Tab-separated table of C-alpha atoms and ligand atoms in Angstrom:
chain	number	residue	atom	x	y	z
W	1	MET	CA	-9.681	-21.812	40.312
W	2	VAL	CA	-6.045	-21.002	39.566
W	3	VAL	CA	-5.592	-18.301	36.985
W	4	GLU	CA	-3.188	-19.504	34.338
W	5	ARG	CA	0.133	-17.683	34.338
W	6	ARG	CA	1.309	-16.571	30.957
W	7	THR	CA	4.814	-15.476	30.044
W	8	PRO	CA	4.862	-12.363	27.872
W	9	ILE	CA	7.147	-12.173	24.855
W	10	GLN	CA	8.239	-8.993	23.059
W	11	ILE	CA	6.307	-7.773	19.995
W	12	GLY	CA	9.310	-8.343	17.715
W	13	GLU	CA	9.571	-11.948	18.827
W	14	GLY	CA	5.842	-12.445	18.261
W	15	VAL	CA	6.067	-10.988	14.741
W	16	LYS	CA	9.049	-13.233	14.033
W	17	ARG	CA	7.139	-16.329	15.099
W	18	VAL	CA	4.124	-15.375	12.970
W	19	LEU	CA	6.303	-14.729	9.920
W	20	THR	CA	7.683	-18.259	9.961
W	21	TYR	CA	4.281	-19.057	8.393
W	22	THR	CA	3.122	-18.029	4.942
W	23	ILE	CA	0.019	-18.704	2.905
W	24	HIS	CA	0.962	-19.945	-0.549
W	25	LYS	CA	-1.630	-18.819	-3.038
W	26	SER	CA	-1.637	-19.464	-6.731
W	27	SER	CA	-2.280	-16.723	-9.238
W	28	GLU	CA	-5.320	-15.713	-11.216
W	29	GLN	CA	-5.809	-13.660	-14.356
W	30	LEU	CA	-7.744	-10.434	-14.037
W	31	ALA	CA	-8.657	-7.622	-16.384
W	32	VAL	CA	-6.180	-4.821	-15.699
W	33	GLU	CA	-8.941	-2.455	-14.584
W	34	ASN	CA	-9.773	-4.824	-11.713
W	35	THR	CA	-6.270	-5.080	-10.318
W	36	THR	CA	-5.919	-1.961	-8.152
W	37	ASN	CA	-4.355	-2.938	-4.800
W	38	ARG	CA	-3.769	-6.494	-5.943
W	39	VAL	CA	-0.282	-7.960	-6.099
W	40	LEU	CA	1.531	-8.888	-9.312
W	41	ALA	CA	2.260	-12.595	-9.649
W	42	GLU	CA	4.612	-12.229	-12.610
W	43	ASP	CA	7.594	-10.046	-13.488
W	44	LEU	CA	6.788	-7.379	-16.020
W	45	VAL	CA	9.434	-7.207	-18.745
W	46	ALA	CA	9.361	-4.462	-21.373
W	47	ASP	CA	8.743	-6.127	-24.747
W	48	HIS	CA	9.373	-2.905	-26.636
W	49	ASP	CA	11.108	0.423	-26.167
W	50	VAL	CA	9.240	3.331	-24.604
W	51	PRO	CA	8.670	5.561	-26.388
W	52	PRO	CA	8.607	3.165	-29.332
W	53	PHE	CA	9.833	5.822	-31.811
W	54	ASP	CA	11.626	9.175	-31.700
W	55	ARG	CA	8.966	11.778	-31.115
W	56	SER	CA	8.417	15.430	-30.513
W	57	PRO	CA	8.022	16.555	-26.905
W	58	TYR	CA	6.599	19.917	-28.045
W	59	ASP	CA	4.335	21.554	-30.551
W	60	GLY	CA	6.665	23.205	-33.062
W	61	PHE	CA	8.666	22.515	-36.181
W	62	ALA	CA	10.852	19.558	-36.991
W	63	ILE	CA	14.016	20.922	-38.564
W	64	ARG	CA	17.601	20.049	-39.474
W	65	ALA	CA	19.927	21.558	-36.887
W	66	GLU	CA	22.589	22.250	-39.508
W	67	ASP	CA	20.183	24.620	-41.286
W	68	THR	CA	20.364	26.893	-38.230
W	69	GLY	CA	24.184	26.776	-38.149
W	70	GLU	CA	24.691	30.544	-38.509
W	71	ALA	CA	21.326	31.722	-37.217
W	72	SER	CA	21.161	34.510	-34.622
W	73	GLN	CA	18.935	37.383	-33.532
W	74	HIS	CA	20.425	39.560	-36.329
W	75	ASN	CA	20.787	36.803	-38.842
W	76	PRO	CA	17.696	34.631	-38.785
W	77	VAL	CA	17.233	31.726	-41.196
W	78	PHE	CA	14.055	31.066	-43.111
W	79	LEU	CA	12.733	27.532	-43.561
W	80	LYS	CA	9.944	26.410	-45.794
W	81	VAL	CA	7.157	24.464	-44.051
W	82	VAL	CA	6.424	21.493	-46.306
W	83	GLU	CA	3.965	19.425	-44.257
W	84	GLU	CA	1.971	19.384	-41.053
W	85	ILE	CA	1.503	16.368	-38.752
W	86	GLY	CA	-0.345	15.730	-35.528
W	87	ALA	CA	0.255	13.023	-32.928
W	88	GLY	CA	-0.453	9.621	-34.418
W	89	GLU	CA	0.500	10.713	-37.908
W	90	VAL	CA	3.680	9.920	-39.777
W	91	ALA	CA	5.098	12.501	-42.180
W	92	ALA	CA	4.980	11.565	-45.849
W	93	SER	CA	7.896	13.802	-46.751
W	94	THR	CA	11.519	13.961	-45.662
W	95	VAL	CA	12.855	17.213	-44.253
W	96	LYS	CA	15.418	18.456	-46.756
W	97	GLN	CA	17.801	21.375	-46.587
W	98	GLY	CA	15.933	24.612	-45.875
W	99	GLN	CA	12.724	22.813	-44.934
W	100	ALA	CA	10.661	22.205	-41.811
W	101	ILE	CA	7.601	20.138	-40.902
W	102	ARG	CA	5.008	21.524	-38.545
W	103	ILE	CA	4.741	18.894	-35.794
W	104	MET	CA	2.609	18.380	-32.698
W	105	THR	CA	3.555	16.850	-29.355
W	106	GLY	CA	3.793	13.073	-29.563
W	107	ALA	CA	4.183	12.893	-33.342
W	108	ALA	CA	7.045	10.842	-34.804
W	109	ILE	CA	10.078	12.874	-35.848
W	110	PRO	CA	10.049	12.969	-39.660
W	111	LYS	CA	12.939	11.570	-41.660
W	112	GLY	CA	15.686	14.079	-42.217
W	113	ALA	CA	14.827	16.141	-39.132
W	114	ASP	CA	17.042	16.000	-36.049
W	115	SER	CA	15.642	18.696	-33.758
W	116	VAL	CA	12.438	20.540	-32.917
W	117	ALA	CA	11.995	24.301	-32.714
W	118	MET	CA	9.080	25.094	-30.396
W	119	PHE	CA	6.355	27.468	-31.544
W	120	GLU	CA	7.490	29.976	-28.929
W	121	VAL	CA	10.920	30.456	-30.479
W	122	VAL	CA	10.028	30.903	-34.125
W	123	LYS	CA	8.113	33.481	-36.137
W	124	GLU	CA	5.684	32.285	-38.751
W	125	HIS	CA	5.377	33.989	-42.130
W	126	GLU	CA	3.925	33.443	-45.524
W	127	GLN	CA	5.834	33.866	-48.733
W	128	ASN	CA	3.828	33.642	-51.936
W	129	SER	CA	1.145	32.024	-49.789
W	130	GLU	CA	3.654	29.309	-48.798
W	131	PRO	CA	4.187	28.944	-45.047
W	132	MET	CA	7.671	29.813	-43.757
W	133	ILE	CA	9.293	30.046	-40.374
W	134	GLU	CA	11.941	32.420	-39.184
W	135	VAL	CA	14.444	30.893	-36.764
W	136	ALA	CA	16.722	33.295	-34.924
W	137	ARG	CA	18.872	30.900	-32.927
W	138	ARG	CA	21.035	27.860	-33.424
W	139	PHE	CA	19.822	24.366	-32.737
W	140	THR	CA	21.952	21.349	-32.017
W	141	LYS	CA	21.404	17.897	-33.408
W	142	GLY	CA	19.054	15.999	-31.060
W	143	GLN	CA	17.688	19.116	-29.376
W	144	ASN	CA	14.075	18.721	-28.215
W	145	ILE	CA	13.701	15.134	-29.284
W	146	SER	CA	12.183	12.517	-27.071
W	147	TYR	CA	14.210	9.493	-28.135
W	148	ARG	CA	12.999	5.991	-28.684
W	149	GLY	CA	13.757	3.992	-25.518
W	150	GLU	CA	14.591	7.010	-23.355
W	151	ASP	CA	11.920	6.026	-20.798
W	152	THR	CA	12.746	2.339	-20.867
W	153	THR	CA	14.346	-0.116	-23.243
W	154	GLU	CA	13.126	-3.460	-24.453
W	155	GLY	CA	14.118	-6.313	-22.147
W	156	THR	CA	14.189	-4.257	-18.935
W	157	THR	CA	12.433	-5.864	-15.962
W	158	LEU	CA	10.113	-3.082	-14.924
W	159	LEU	CA	8.211	-4.664	-12.056
W	160	LYS	CA	8.954	-7.684	-9.924
W	161	LYS	CA	6.291	-10.108	-8.847
W	162	GLY	CA	5.102	-9.098	-5.404
W	163	THR	CA	4.635	-5.478	-6.516
W	164	LEU	CA	1.476	-3.826	-5.207
W	165	ILE	CA	-0.593	-2.621	-8.143
W	166	THR	CA	-1.012	1.139	-7.908
W	167	PRO	CA	-2.329	3.515	-10.591
W	168	GLY	CA	1.263	4.002	-11.782
W	169	VAL	CA	1.718	0.253	-12.149
W	170	ILE	CA	-1.535	0.098	-14.106
W	171	ALA	CA	-0.171	2.741	-16.497
W	172	LEU	CA	2.846	0.519	-17.135
W	173	LEU	CA	0.728	-2.583	-17.604
W	174	ALA	CA	-1.412	-0.748	-20.140
W	175	THR	CA	1.681	0.618	-21.909
W	176	PHE	CA	2.826	-2.946	-22.509
W	177	GLY	CA	-0.524	-4.217	-23.629
W	178	TYR	CA	-1.471	-6.269	-20.578
W	179	ALA	CA	-5.254	-6.419	-20.873
W	180	GLN	CA	-5.095	-9.412	-18.494
W	181	VAL	CA	-2.744	-9.462	-15.543
W	182	SER	CA	-1.574	-12.325	-13.375
W	183	VAL	CA	-2.134	-11.455	-9.702
W	184	TYR	CA	-1.946	-13.519	-6.542
W	185	GLN	CA	-5.225	-14.885	-5.262
W	186	LYS	CA	-6.245	-13.186	-2.055
W	187	PRO	CA	-5.620	-15.154	1.119
W	188	ARG	CA	-9.008	-16.087	2.571
W	189	ILE	CA	-9.152	-15.007	6.173
W	190	GLY	CA	-12.048	-16.283	8.258
W	191	ILE	CA	-13.523	-14.110	11.008
W	192	PHE	CA	-15.607	-14.936	14.086
W	193	ALA	CA	-16.652	-12.478	16.748
W	194	THR	CA	-17.230	-14.141	20.118
W	195	GLY	CA	-19.292	-12.792	23.008
W	196	THR	CA	-22.788	-13.397	24.313
W	197	GLU	CA	-23.102	-9.623	24.680
W	198	LEU	CA	-22.838	-8.968	20.975
W	199	LEU	CA	-25.655	-7.592	18.845
W	200	ASP	CA	-25.753	-7.360	15.092
W	201	ILE	CA	-25.280	-3.954	13.524
W	202	SER	CA	-28.957	-3.516	12.755
W	203	GLU	CA	-30.251	-4.602	16.167
W	204	PRO	CA	-31.423	-1.977	18.676
W	205	LEU	CA	-29.441	-1.734	21.892
W	206	GLN	CA	-30.596	-3.926	24.780
W	207	PRO	CA	-29.586	-3.838	28.440
W	208	GLY	CA	-26.095	-5.284	28.908
W	209	LYS	CA	-25.468	-5.716	25.215
W	210	ILE	CA	-23.279	-3.902	22.686
W	211	ARG	CA	-23.012	-4.029	18.945
W	212	ASN	CA	-20.336	-6.149	17.361
W	213	SER	CA	-17.905	-3.669	15.867
W	214	ASN	CA	-14.783	-5.824	15.782
W	215	ALA	CA	-15.869	-8.215	13.061
W	216	TYR	CA	-16.546	-5.356	10.665
W	217	MET	CA	-13.403	-3.472	11.633
W	218	ILE	CA	-11.107	-6.450	11.262
W	219	ALA	CA	-12.774	-7.458	7.982
W	220	ALA	CA	-12.023	-3.966	6.687
W	221	GLN	CA	-8.439	-4.246	7.900
W	222	VAL	CA	-8.016	-7.615	6.205
W	223	LYS	CA	-9.421	-6.209	2.980
W	224	GLU	CA	-7.097	-3.258	3.095
W	225	MET	CA	-4.137	-5.574	3.685
W	226	GLY	CA	-4.994	-7.472	0.514
W	227	GLY	CA	-6.824	-10.436	2.044
W	228	GLU	CA	-10.354	-11.631	1.454
W	229	PRO	CA	-12.339	-11.571	4.695
W	230	VAL	CA	-14.802	-14.402	5.157
W	231	TYR	CA	-17.171	-13.466	7.952
W	232	PHE	CA	-18.667	-16.475	9.697
W	233	GLY	CA	-20.804	-14.517	12.152
W	234	LYS	CA	-20.802	-14.062	15.907
W	235	LEU	CA	-20.702	-16.786	18.507
W	236	LYS	CA	-22.134	-16.909	22.011
W	237	ASP	CA	-19.720	-17.760	24.800
W	238	ASP	CA	-20.528	-21.442	24.757
W	239	PHE	CA	-17.613	-23.859	24.597
W	240	ASP	CA	-19.223	-26.550	22.480
W	241	ALA	CA	-20.823	-24.179	20.006
W	242	CYS	CA	-17.553	-22.236	19.628
W	243	PHE	CA	-15.465	-25.394	19.265
W	244	GLU	CA	-17.793	-26.795	16.658
W	245	ALA	CA	-17.977	-23.580	14.644
W	246	ILE	CA	-14.263	-22.875	14.786
W	247	SER	CA	-13.093	-26.375	13.948
W	248	THR	CA	-15.458	-26.499	10.959
W	249	ALA	CA	-14.472	-23.055	9.707
W	250	ILE	CA	-10.716	-23.699	9.681
W	251	GLY	CA	-11.063	-26.019	6.699
W	252	LYS	CA	-12.719	-23.296	4.642
W	253	VAL	CA	-10.060	-20.593	4.958
W	254	ASP	CA	-6.302	-19.973	4.864
W	255	ALA	CA	-6.225	-18.467	8.361
W	256	LEU	CA	-8.827	-17.691	11.014
W	257	ILE	CA	-9.344	-14.656	13.199
W	258	THR	CA	-11.447	-14.679	16.337
W	259	THR	CA	-12.094	-11.659	18.494
W	260	GLY	CA	-12.766	-11.961	22.191
W	261	GLY	CA	-12.537	-14.873	24.560
W	262	VAL	CA	-8.741	-15.168	24.749
W	263	SER	CA	-8.334	-13.767	28.239
W	264	VAL	CA	-8.609	-15.556	31.570
W	265	GLY	CA	-12.281	-14.801	32.299
W	266	ASP	CA	-14.820	-17.476	33.102
W	267	TYR	CA	-16.278	-17.422	29.613
W	268	ASP	CA	-13.032	-17.003	27.698
W	269	TYR	CA	-13.032	-20.317	25.889
W	270	LEU	CA	-10.479	-19.789	23.158
W	271	PRO	CA	-7.479	-21.136	25.125
W	272	ALA	CA	-9.424	-24.334	25.872
W	273	ILE	CA	-10.514	-24.569	22.247
W	274	TYR	CA	-6.907	-24.342	21.061
W	275	GLU	CA	-6.040	-27.052	23.558
W	276	LYS	CA	-8.842	-29.366	22.469
W	277	LEU	CA	-7.931	-28.834	18.824
W	278	GLY	CA	-4.337	-29.682	19.610
W	279	ALA	CA	-3.235	-26.358	18.122
W	280	LYS	CA	0.341	-25.246	18.724
W	281	VAL	CA	0.365	-21.958	20.615
W	282	LEU	CA	2.982	-19.561	19.204
W	283	PHE	CA	2.345	-17.183	22.097
W	284	ASN	CA	-0.485	-16.258	24.422
W	285	LYS	CA	0.914	-13.159	26.047
W	286	ILE	CA	2.628	-10.288	24.350
W	287	ALA	CA	4.349	-7.378	26.084
W	288	MET	CA	2.131	-4.715	24.577
W	289	ARG	CA	-0.746	-2.500	25.574
W	290	PRO	CA	-3.405	-2.803	24.436
W	291	GLY	CA	-3.769	-6.427	23.398
W	292	SER	CA	-1.450	-8.275	25.758
W	293	VAL	CA	-3.754	-11.318	25.672
W	294	THR	CA	-3.423	-11.663	21.880
W	295	THR	CA	-2.919	-15.361	21.279
W	296	ILE	CA	-1.683	-16.851	18.051
W	297	SER	CA	-1.606	-20.538	17.391
W	298	GLU	CA	-1.222	-22.903	14.486
W	299	TYR	CA	-3.462	-25.774	13.546
W	300	ASP	CA	-3.049	-27.912	10.465
W	301	GLY	CA	-0.506	-25.458	9.057
W	302	LYS	CA	-2.953	-22.570	9.421
W	303	LEU	CA	-2.651	-19.655	11.799
W	304	LEU	CA	-5.424	-18.911	14.271
W	305	PHE	CA	-5.318	-15.297	15.368
W	306	GLY	CA	-6.998	-14.921	18.736
W	307	LEU	CA	-7.465	-11.195	19.091
W	308	SER	CA	-8.759	-9.455	22.178
W	309	GLY	CA	-12.401	-8.403	22.162
W	310	ASN	CA	-11.511	-4.901	23.228
W	311	PRO	CA	-11.785	-2.852	20.039
W	312	SER	CA	-8.510	-0.941	20.343
W	313	ALA	CA	-6.670	-4.118	21.283
W	314	CYS	CA	-8.290	-5.989	18.403
W	315	PHE	CA	-7.233	-3.262	15.980
W	316	VAL	CA	-3.650	-3.266	17.252
W	317	GLY	CA	-3.428	-7.052	17.052
W	318	GLY	CA	-4.585	-6.902	13.445
W	319	GLU	CA	-2.087	-4.240	12.412
W	320	LEU	CA	0.883	-5.745	14.222
W	321	PHE	CA	0.486	-9.428	13.406
W	322	ILE	CA	-2.088	-9.985	10.668
W	323	ARG	CA	-0.823	-7.231	8.362
W	324	PRO	CA	2.729	-8.568	8.004
W	325	PHE	CA	1.414	-12.108	7.690
W	326	ILE	CA	-0.988	-11.301	4.836
W	327	LYS	CA	1.498	-9.024	3.129
W	328	GLN	CA	4.272	-11.585	3.359
W	329	SER	CA	1.926	-14.208	1.933
W	330	LEU	CA	1.371	-11.905	-1.045
W	331	GLY	CA	5.116	-11.495	-1.514
W	332	SER	CA	4.682	-7.816	-0.755
W	333	THR	CA	6.094	-5.205	1.628
W	334	PRO	CA	4.935	-6.335	5.027
W	335	PHE	CA	5.320	-3.590	7.631
W	336	LEU	CA	3.976	-0.208	8.619
W	337	SER	CA	6.630	2.476	8.208
W	338	LYS	CA	8.256	3.838	11.304
W	339	THR	CA	9.275	7.440	11.733
W	340	LYS	CA	10.022	9.899	14.523
W	341	ALA	CA	7.576	12.556	15.629
W	342	VAL	CA	7.311	15.171	18.346
W	343	LEU	CA	4.847	14.292	21.063
W	344	GLN	CA	2.193	16.935	21.676
W	345	SER	CA	0.949	15.764	25.066
W	346	ASN	CA	2.232	14.278	28.315
W	347	PHE	CA	2.352	10.594	29.163
W	348	PRO	CA	3.160	10.584	32.846
W	349	LYS	CA	2.485	6.921	33.551
W	350	ALA	CA	5.216	4.370	33.086
W	351	ASN	CA	4.260	0.936	31.806
W	352	PRO	CA	6.255	-2.295	31.719
W	353	PHE	CA	4.801	-3.121	28.277
W	354	THR	CA	5.275	-1.383	24.937
W	355	ARG	CA	2.368	0.939	24.345
W	356	LEU	CA	0.700	1.485	20.999
W	357	VAL	CA	-1.258	4.673	21.311
W	358	ARG	CA	-3.823	5.386	18.599
W	359	SER	CA	-2.751	8.773	17.345
W	360	LYS	CA	-2.848	11.339	14.647
W	361	VAL	CA	0.361	12.336	12.945
W	362	GLN	CA	0.564	15.689	11.231
W	363	PHE	CA	3.240	16.621	8.758
W	364	LYS	CA	3.906	20.326	9.120
W	365	PRO	CA	6.607	22.578	7.662
W	366	THR	CA	8.134	22.723	11.149
W	367	GLY	CA	8.295	18.968	11.621
W	368	ILE	CA	6.288	15.827	12.234
W	369	PHE	CA	3.955	16.026	15.221
W	370	VAL	CA	1.799	13.433	16.888
W	371	LYS	CA	-0.966	13.358	19.432
W	372	PRO	CA	-3.269	10.683	20.801
W	373	THR	CA	-6.723	10.610	19.257
W	374	GLY	CA	-8.766	9.830	22.324
W	375	LEU	CA	-9.171	7.658	25.329
W	376	ASP	CA	-6.022	5.546	25.703
W	377	LYS	CA	-7.833	2.414	26.865
W	378	SER	CA	-8.011	-0.935	25.147
W	379	SER	CA	-11.803	-0.743	25.265
W	380	SER	CA	-11.915	2.540	23.360
W	381	VAL	CA	-13.536	2.448	19.961
W	382	THR	CA	-13.611	6.170	19.194
W	383	SER	CA	-9.822	6.581	19.336
W	384	ILE	CA	-9.376	4.272	16.362
W	385	ALA	CA	-11.480	6.225	13.905
W	386	GLU	CA	-9.340	9.343	13.723
W	387	ALA	CA	-6.001	7.620	14.107
W	388	ASN	CA	-3.504	7.460	11.260
W	389	ALA	CA	-0.634	6.132	13.348
W	390	PHE	CA	0.441	4.443	16.550
W	391	ILE	CA	2.768	6.164	18.932
W	392	VAL	CA	5.128	3.427	20.086
W	393	LEU	CA	6.225	3.993	23.668
W	394	PRO	CA	8.776	1.408	24.741
W	395	GLY	CA	7.957	-0.503	27.891
W	396	GLY	CA	9.858	-0.047	31.100
W	397	THR	CA	10.682	3.558	30.400
W	398	ARG	CA	9.485	6.416	32.561
W	399	GLY	CA	6.692	8.628	31.379
W	400	PHE	CA	7.021	10.797	28.317
W	401	GLU	CA	6.694	14.568	28.193
W	402	GLU	CA	5.281	16.887	25.625
W	403	GLY	CA	8.030	17.782	23.159
W	404	ALA	CA	9.739	14.406	23.428
W	405	GLU	CA	10.710	12.634	20.236
W	406	VAL	CA	8.846	9.348	19.905
W	407	ASP	CA	8.581	6.544	17.361
W	408	VAL	CA	5.392	6.327	15.345
W	409	LEU	CA	4.071	3.683	12.967
W	410	LEU	CA	2.199	5.192	10.029
W	411	PHE	CA	-0.944	3.427	8.828
W	412	GLU	CA	-0.762	4.776	5.312
W	413	SER	CA	2.839	4.021	4.569
W	414	GLU	CA	4.451	0.624	4.260
W	415	SER	CA	8.041	-0.423	4.512
W	416	GLU	CA	10.175	-3.508	4.015
W	417	HIS	CA	11.937	-2.633	7.229
W	418	ASN	CA	10.739	-4.565	10.259
W	419	PRO	CA	10.093	-1.817	12.840
W	420	TRP	CA	10.705	-4.261	15.671
W	421	ILE	CA	14.303	-4.866	14.683
W	422	ASN	CA	16.765	-1.994	15.022
P	501	AMP	P1	-13.155	-10.280	25.692
P	501	AMP	O1	-11.856	-10.196	24.949
P	501	AMP	O2	-14.066	-11.303	25.134
P	501	AMP	O3	-12.882	-10.470	27.159
P	501	AMP	O4	-13.874	-8.894	25.525
P	501	AMP	C1	-13.274	-7.724	26.024
P	501	AMP	C2	-14.199	-6.552	25.852
P	501	AMP	O5	-14.439	-6.310	24.493
P	501	AMP	C3	-15.567	-6.732	26.472
P	501	AMP	O6	-15.963	-5.521	27.044
P	501	AMP	C4	-16.437	-7.083	25.290
P	501	AMP	O7	-17.784	-6.747	25.489
P	501	AMP	C5	-15.835	-6.279	24.191
P	501	AMP	N1	-16.027	-6.927	22.911
P	501	AMP	C6	-15.862	-8.236	22.648
P	501	AMP	N2	-16.127	-8.542	21.379
P	501	AMP	C7	-16.487	-7.371	20.791
P	501	AMP	C8	-16.895	-7.037	19.477
P	501	AMP	N3	-16.976	-7.967	18.518
P	501	AMP	N4	-17.196	-5.746	19.223
P	501	AMP	C9	-17.095	-4.827	20.180
P	501	AMP	N5	-16.705	-5.081	21.435
P	501	AMP	C10	-16.428	-6.350	21.764
P	502	MG	MG1	-15.839	-12.117	25.536
């Protein structure tokens, strides 16, 4: 048997080919409390000013600045307190010359008043059992007033569709009375694990068998990226059974992930399945380690992500190709952020392919440091758990030494910048 020769392409080129495809989802209405991590499908325009009225930013006294015109340490002025209001209340009286209204944070500035003297800067007295305040400094018109519209004005576009809904976004939605929010439907991403050696999570180990970890890992990745994983189960390495299951599943989802079976082994049937389907192969070899056998093809307008069965390689394939695809489909920021970090161990071996080393980045006062989290093999499963970043070591270069500055991709930080384009 002749082993098929595959021509590797660079990661950037692979990402570019994947991103020529997008899943177009319509929107759905959800209660605002169920929208965390979803993506806005409508622009949010302010339909009123925030704050909606002039209000007090402090607990104190609403006064007329001109009444304090001559006030000083040695020449305090005395103002009569005519009313008291808390947040949510509106004063019944107008502040007239020589008067003040006791006011709490968030309460509307009473008519006639144009500044607020905080509790801390006044002395309170009683005169004939009438409350008075003593003010020993000058105030200017507008001092200590939180003005209507100072946060945002009516008509401002606050959020664009495609915005990821974070707690801060939810605060804005609530501010503008959005009990229901229009969000994009989640792309439905089908998942199959392939491999006769695979056991279900709850099965005891048997000779020669391992538990299927990839399906659960990639489902979690898909979820985190904003997609809806649809797990179709695991398949034995049997061409007909795999072909049947895969060709049926495609119609039920927006894209399909398989793990395993994309290499050149005797039981690696995915390439033949793509061929029989008549799928267009975008690439079947990528210049990266791990995951060089990652194969992505298109059938009926849908992408089929053929990820390696090796857990680390499967994880990398998901982060590099599926993440930007799902994110782009949601109109959101597609990439992991890239930064520089100082390497904390040696990498003596050179490699012709770009390496993505599962690593832990630490932000310290002295700089950003990174070290690998475990066994640097595509088969490693333990190295993924602790990782919060990939070290990206360009292919073709010599080894790397401790102290060298390297590129890292951060799992918990996204960017609009494509890290594979300089
Ligand atoms: P394959 O890509 O099918 O050649 O598999 C490569 C390696 O990954 C083999 O050692 C498999 O046993 C292992 N593997 C395949 N699928 C999974 C899976 N779902 N979970 C964990 N390991 C797997
Ligand atoms: Mg296999």
